[in-house]
Short mmCIF file of C-alpha atoms in Angstrom, two decimals:
data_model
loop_
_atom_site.label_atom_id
_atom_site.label_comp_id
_atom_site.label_asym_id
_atom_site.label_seq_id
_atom_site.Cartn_x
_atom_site.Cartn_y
_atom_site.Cartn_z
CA UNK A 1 0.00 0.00 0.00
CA UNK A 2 2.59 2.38 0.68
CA UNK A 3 4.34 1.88 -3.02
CA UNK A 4 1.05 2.24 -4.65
CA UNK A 5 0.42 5.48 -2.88
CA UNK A 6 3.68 6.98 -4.10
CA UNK A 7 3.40 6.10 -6.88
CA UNK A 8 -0.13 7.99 -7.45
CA UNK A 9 1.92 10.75 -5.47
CA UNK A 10 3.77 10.95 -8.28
CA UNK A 11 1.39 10.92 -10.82
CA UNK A 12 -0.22 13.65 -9.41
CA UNK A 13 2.49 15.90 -9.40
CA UNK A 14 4.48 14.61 -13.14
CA UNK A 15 3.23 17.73 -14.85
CA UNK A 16 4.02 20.23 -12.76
CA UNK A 17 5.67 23.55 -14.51
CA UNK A 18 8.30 25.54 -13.28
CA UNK A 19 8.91 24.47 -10.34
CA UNK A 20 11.83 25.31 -7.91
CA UNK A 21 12.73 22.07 -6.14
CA UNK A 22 11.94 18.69 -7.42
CA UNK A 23 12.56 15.10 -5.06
CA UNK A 24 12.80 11.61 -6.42
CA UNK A 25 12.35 8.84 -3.77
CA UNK A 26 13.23 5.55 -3.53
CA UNK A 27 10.28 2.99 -3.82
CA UNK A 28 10.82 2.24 0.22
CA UNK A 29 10.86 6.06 1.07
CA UNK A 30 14.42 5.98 2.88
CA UNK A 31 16.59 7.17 0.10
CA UNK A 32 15.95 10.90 -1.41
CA UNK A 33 17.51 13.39 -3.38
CA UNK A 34 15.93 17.04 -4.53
CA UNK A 35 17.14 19.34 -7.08
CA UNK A 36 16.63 22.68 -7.24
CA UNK A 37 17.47 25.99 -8.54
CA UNK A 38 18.69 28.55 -6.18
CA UNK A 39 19.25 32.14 -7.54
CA UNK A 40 19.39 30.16 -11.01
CA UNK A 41 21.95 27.59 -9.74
CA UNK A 42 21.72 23.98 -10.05
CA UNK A 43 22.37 22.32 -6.46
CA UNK A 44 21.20 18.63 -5.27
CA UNK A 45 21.05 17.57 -1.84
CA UNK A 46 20.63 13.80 -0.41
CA UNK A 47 18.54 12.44 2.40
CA UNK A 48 18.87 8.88 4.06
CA UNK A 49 16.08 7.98 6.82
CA UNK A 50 15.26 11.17 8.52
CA UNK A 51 19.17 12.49 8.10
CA UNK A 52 20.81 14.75 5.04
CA UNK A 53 23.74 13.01 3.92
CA UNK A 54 24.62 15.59 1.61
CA UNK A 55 23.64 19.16 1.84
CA UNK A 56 22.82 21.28 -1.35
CA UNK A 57 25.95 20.82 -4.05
CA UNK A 58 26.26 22.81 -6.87
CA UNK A 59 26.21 21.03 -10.53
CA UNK A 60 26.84 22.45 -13.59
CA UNK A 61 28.72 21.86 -17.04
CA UNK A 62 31.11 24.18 -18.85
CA UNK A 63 31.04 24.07 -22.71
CA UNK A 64 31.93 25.68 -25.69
CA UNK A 65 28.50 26.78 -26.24
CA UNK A 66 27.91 28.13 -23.07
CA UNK A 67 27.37 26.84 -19.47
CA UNK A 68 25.05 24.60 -17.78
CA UNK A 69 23.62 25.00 -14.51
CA UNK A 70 23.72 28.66 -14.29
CA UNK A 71 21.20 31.48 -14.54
CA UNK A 72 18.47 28.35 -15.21
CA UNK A 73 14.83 27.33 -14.44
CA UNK A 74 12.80 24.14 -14.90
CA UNK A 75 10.72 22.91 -17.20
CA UNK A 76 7.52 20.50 -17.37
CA UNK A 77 9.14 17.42 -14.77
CA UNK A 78 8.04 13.62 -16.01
CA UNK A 79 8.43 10.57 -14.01
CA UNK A 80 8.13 7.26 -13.65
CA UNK A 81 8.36 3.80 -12.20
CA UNK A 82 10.40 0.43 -13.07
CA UNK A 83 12.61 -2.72 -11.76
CA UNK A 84 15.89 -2.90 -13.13
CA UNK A 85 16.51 -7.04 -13.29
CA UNK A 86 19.86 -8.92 -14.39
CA UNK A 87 21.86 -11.57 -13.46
CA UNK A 88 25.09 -12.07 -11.43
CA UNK A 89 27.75 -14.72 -12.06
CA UNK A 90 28.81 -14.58 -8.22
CA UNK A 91 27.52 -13.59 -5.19
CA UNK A 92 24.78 -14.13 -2.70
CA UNK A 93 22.00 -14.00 -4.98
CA UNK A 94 21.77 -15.13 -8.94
CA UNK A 95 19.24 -12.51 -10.15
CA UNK A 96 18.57 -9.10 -8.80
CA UNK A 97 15.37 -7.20 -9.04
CA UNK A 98 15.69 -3.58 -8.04
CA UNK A 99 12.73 -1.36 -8.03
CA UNK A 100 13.66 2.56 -8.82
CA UNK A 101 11.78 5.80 -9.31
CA UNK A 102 13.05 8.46 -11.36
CA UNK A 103 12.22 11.60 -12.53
CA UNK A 104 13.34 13.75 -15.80
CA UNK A 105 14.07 17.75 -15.08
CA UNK A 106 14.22 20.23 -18.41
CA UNK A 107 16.82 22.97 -17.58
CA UNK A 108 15.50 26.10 -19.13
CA UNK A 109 18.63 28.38 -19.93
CA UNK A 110 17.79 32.00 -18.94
CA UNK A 111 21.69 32.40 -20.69
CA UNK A 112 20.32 31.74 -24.03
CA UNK A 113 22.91 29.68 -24.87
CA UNK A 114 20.55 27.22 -27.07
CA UNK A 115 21.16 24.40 -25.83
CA UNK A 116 18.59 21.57 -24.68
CA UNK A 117 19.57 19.72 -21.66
CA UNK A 118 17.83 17.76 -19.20
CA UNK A 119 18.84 16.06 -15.50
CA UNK A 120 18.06 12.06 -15.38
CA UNK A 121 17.59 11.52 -11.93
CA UNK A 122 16.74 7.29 -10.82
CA UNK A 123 16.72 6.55 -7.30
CA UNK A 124 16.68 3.10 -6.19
CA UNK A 125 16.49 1.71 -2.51
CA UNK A 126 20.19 1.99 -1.73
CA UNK A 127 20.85 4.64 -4.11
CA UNK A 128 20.78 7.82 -5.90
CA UNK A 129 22.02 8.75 -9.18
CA UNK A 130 21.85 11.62 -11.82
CA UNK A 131 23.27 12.34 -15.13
CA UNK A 132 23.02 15.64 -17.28
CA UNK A 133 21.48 14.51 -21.17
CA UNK A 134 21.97 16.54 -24.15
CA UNK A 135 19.70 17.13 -27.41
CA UNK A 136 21.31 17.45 -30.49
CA UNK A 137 19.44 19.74 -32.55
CA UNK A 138 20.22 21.21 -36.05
CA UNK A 139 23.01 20.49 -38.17
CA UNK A 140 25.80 20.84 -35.53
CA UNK A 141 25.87 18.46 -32.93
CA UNK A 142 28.87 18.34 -31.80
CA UNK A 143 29.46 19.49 -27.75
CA UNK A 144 32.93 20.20 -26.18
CA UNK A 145 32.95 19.78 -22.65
CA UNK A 146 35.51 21.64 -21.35
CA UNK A 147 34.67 21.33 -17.05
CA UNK A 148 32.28 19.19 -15.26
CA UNK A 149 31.14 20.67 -11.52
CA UNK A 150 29.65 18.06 -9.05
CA UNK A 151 30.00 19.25 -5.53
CA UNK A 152 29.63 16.65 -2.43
CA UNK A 153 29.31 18.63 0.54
CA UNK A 154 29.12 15.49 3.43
CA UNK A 155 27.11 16.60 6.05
CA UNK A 156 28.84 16.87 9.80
CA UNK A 157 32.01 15.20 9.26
CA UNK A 158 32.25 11.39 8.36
CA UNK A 159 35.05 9.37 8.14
CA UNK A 160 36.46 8.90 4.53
CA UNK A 161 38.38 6.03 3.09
CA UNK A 162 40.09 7.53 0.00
CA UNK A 163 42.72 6.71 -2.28
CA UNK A 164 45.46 9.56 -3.03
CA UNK A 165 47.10 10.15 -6.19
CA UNK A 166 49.19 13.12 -7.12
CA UNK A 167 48.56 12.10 -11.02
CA UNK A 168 46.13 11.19 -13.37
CA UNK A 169 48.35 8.69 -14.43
CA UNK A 170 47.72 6.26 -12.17
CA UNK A 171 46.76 1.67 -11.53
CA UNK A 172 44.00 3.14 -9.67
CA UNK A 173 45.33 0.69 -6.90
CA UNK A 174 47.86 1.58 -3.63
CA UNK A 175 46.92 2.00 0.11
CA UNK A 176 43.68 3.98 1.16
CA UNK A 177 43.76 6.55 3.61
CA UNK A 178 41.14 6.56 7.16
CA UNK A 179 40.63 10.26 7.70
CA UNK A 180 37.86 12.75 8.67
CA UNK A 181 36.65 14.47 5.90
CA UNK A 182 38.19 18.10 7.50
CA UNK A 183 41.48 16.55 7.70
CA UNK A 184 41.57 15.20 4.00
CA UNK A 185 44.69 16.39 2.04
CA UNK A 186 43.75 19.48 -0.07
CA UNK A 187 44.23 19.70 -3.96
CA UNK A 188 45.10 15.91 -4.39
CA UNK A 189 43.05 13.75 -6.22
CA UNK A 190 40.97 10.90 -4.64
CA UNK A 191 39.73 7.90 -6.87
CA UNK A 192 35.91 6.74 -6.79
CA UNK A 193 34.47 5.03 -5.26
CA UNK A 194 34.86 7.32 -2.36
CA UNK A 195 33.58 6.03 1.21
CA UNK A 196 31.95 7.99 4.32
CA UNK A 197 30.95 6.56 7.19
CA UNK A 198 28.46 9.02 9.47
CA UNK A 199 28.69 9.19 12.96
CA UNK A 200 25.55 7.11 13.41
CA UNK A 201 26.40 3.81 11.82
CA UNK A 202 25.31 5.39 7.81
CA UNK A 203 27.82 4.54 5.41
CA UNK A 204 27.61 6.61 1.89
CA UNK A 205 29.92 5.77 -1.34
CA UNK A 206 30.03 8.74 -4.19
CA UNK A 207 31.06 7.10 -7.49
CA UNK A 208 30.34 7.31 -11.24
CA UNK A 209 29.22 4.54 -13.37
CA UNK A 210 28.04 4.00 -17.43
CA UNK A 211 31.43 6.11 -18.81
CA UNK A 212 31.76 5.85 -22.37
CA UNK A 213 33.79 8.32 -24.53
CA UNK A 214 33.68 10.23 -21.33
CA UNK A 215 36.50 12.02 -19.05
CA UNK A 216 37.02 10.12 -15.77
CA UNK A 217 36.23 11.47 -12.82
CA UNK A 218 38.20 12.41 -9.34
CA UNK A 219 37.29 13.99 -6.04
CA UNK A 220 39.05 16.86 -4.67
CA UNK A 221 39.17 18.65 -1.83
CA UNK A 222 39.25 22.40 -3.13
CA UNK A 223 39.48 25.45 -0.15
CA UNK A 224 37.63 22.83 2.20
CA UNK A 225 34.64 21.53 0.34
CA UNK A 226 34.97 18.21 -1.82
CA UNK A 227 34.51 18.63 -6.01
CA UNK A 228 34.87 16.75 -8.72
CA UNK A 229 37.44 17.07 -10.96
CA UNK A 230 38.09 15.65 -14.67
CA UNK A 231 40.71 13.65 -15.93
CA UNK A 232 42.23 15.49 -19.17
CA UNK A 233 43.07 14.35 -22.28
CA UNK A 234 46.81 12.99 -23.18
CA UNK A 235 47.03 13.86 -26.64
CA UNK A 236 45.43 17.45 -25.82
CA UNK A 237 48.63 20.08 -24.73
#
C-alpha cells in the first residue's frame, strides 16, 4: 500500500511547470535526493532515513557553447516507475530485481545559450544517481565539454576512506587513507568510489558509473569543500 500510494503521489504531481525544487524517492521512502534551482543555480542535496547526507551541491557543465547550470529554471518534470533485473555470475544472490523511481528535469537556460539539456535523476532503494542529457538539434551536434562541476558537501564530518594520487596517471590501486573528511589532504586527487561513514552507523559511497567516450572522474578537496574534478586528455597540450 505504501508503493502504490507513491506512486499515485507521483502521478499527481508529473506535470508540474516551473517548479523550484523537485525530489525523487526511492520505492521504500528511505533514500531521497531534490534538485533545485537557487538564484538560477543547479544544487542537489541527499537524504537517508530522517538524516541529510549531503547538503545542497552545486552542478553544472562548462562548454563551448555556453554553461550549464547557471542562470536556469525548470521545465515541465516527467516521471516514472520500473525494476531494473539482471543476473550475477557470483555472489549471494543469482538474479537481482531492483525497483527505482526516477524523474526527468528540463533545464530552461535564462543564458540563451541554445542548448537543450535535461537532469536524469533514478533513485533506487540503496541509491541515488543523476546524469546531465543533451539534445542534439540542427546540423551541428557536436558538444565540447571543457569542465564538469559536481559538488559533495558530506554533512557533519564522516570518516572517509580515499585513495590519493598526485597524477592522473595512475593503476587506480595503492593503500587507502582513514581520515575525517576536515582533515583530508587538499588539492590531491581521490579515486571513486569514495567512502563515508556518518557518525551514526550510515555509510555513503560517491562514485560514477556508465562512462563511455567520457572524461574520468576524481574527487578533490578544493578550499575545504569536496569537487569533482576531470581527468584530461593525453594527446590534448
Amino acid at each position: 500500500m505504501k508503493r502504490l500510494l507513491i506512486v499515485l503521489m507521483l502521478a499527481v504531481s508529473s506535470h508540474v511547470y516551473g517548479q523550484n525544487a523537485v525530489t525523487v524517492t526511492s520505492p521504500d521512502r528511505n533514500v531521497a535526493i531534490t534538485f533545485t534551482s537557487l538564484k538560477g543555480e543547479l544544487k542537489y542535496k541527499v537524504k537517508y532515513g530522517n538524516n541529510e547526507v549531503v547538503s545542497y551541491s552545486s552542478v553544472a557543465l562548462d562548454t563551448d557553447k555556453g554553461s550549464v547550470g547557471k542562470n536556469i529554471r525548470f521545465g515541465k518534470v516527467t516521471r516514472n516507475a520500473g525494476v531494473e533485473e539482471y543476473d550475477l555470475p557470483v555472489g549471494k544472490t543469482s538474479h537481482v530485481k531492483s525497483p527505482w523511481q526516477d524523474a526527468v528535469i528540463p533545464l530552461i537556460d535564462k543564458n540563451g545559450c541554445g542548448l537543450d539539456v535535461s537532469v536524469h535523476v533514478r533513485v533506487f532503494n540503496d541509491a541515488a544517481a543523476y546524469r546531465l542529457v543533451f539534445k542534439a538539434s540542427g546540423e551541428d551536434e557536436d558538444i565540447r565539454i571543457r569542465n564538469e562541476v559536481m559538488d559533495v558537501n558530506v554533512t557533519g564530518n564522516p570518516m572517509a576512506t580515499a585513495l590519493f594520487f598526485d597524477h592522473f596517471i595512475n593503476t587506480h590501486e595503492g593503500l587507502y587513507t582513514r581520515k575525517n573528511v576536515t582533515d583530508l589532504d587538499e588539492n590531491r586527487l581521490i579515486d571513486m568510489p569514495t567512502h563515508f561513514e556518518f557518525a551514526d552507523g550510515t555509510q555513503m559511497a560517491v562514485t560514477e558509473a556508465s562512462i563511455i567516450n567520457y572524461a574520468g572522474m576524481y574527487l578533490t578537496k578544493k578550499n575545504g569543500r569536496l569537487t569533482s574534478r576531470l581527468s584530461p586528455r593525453l594527446d590534448v597540450p
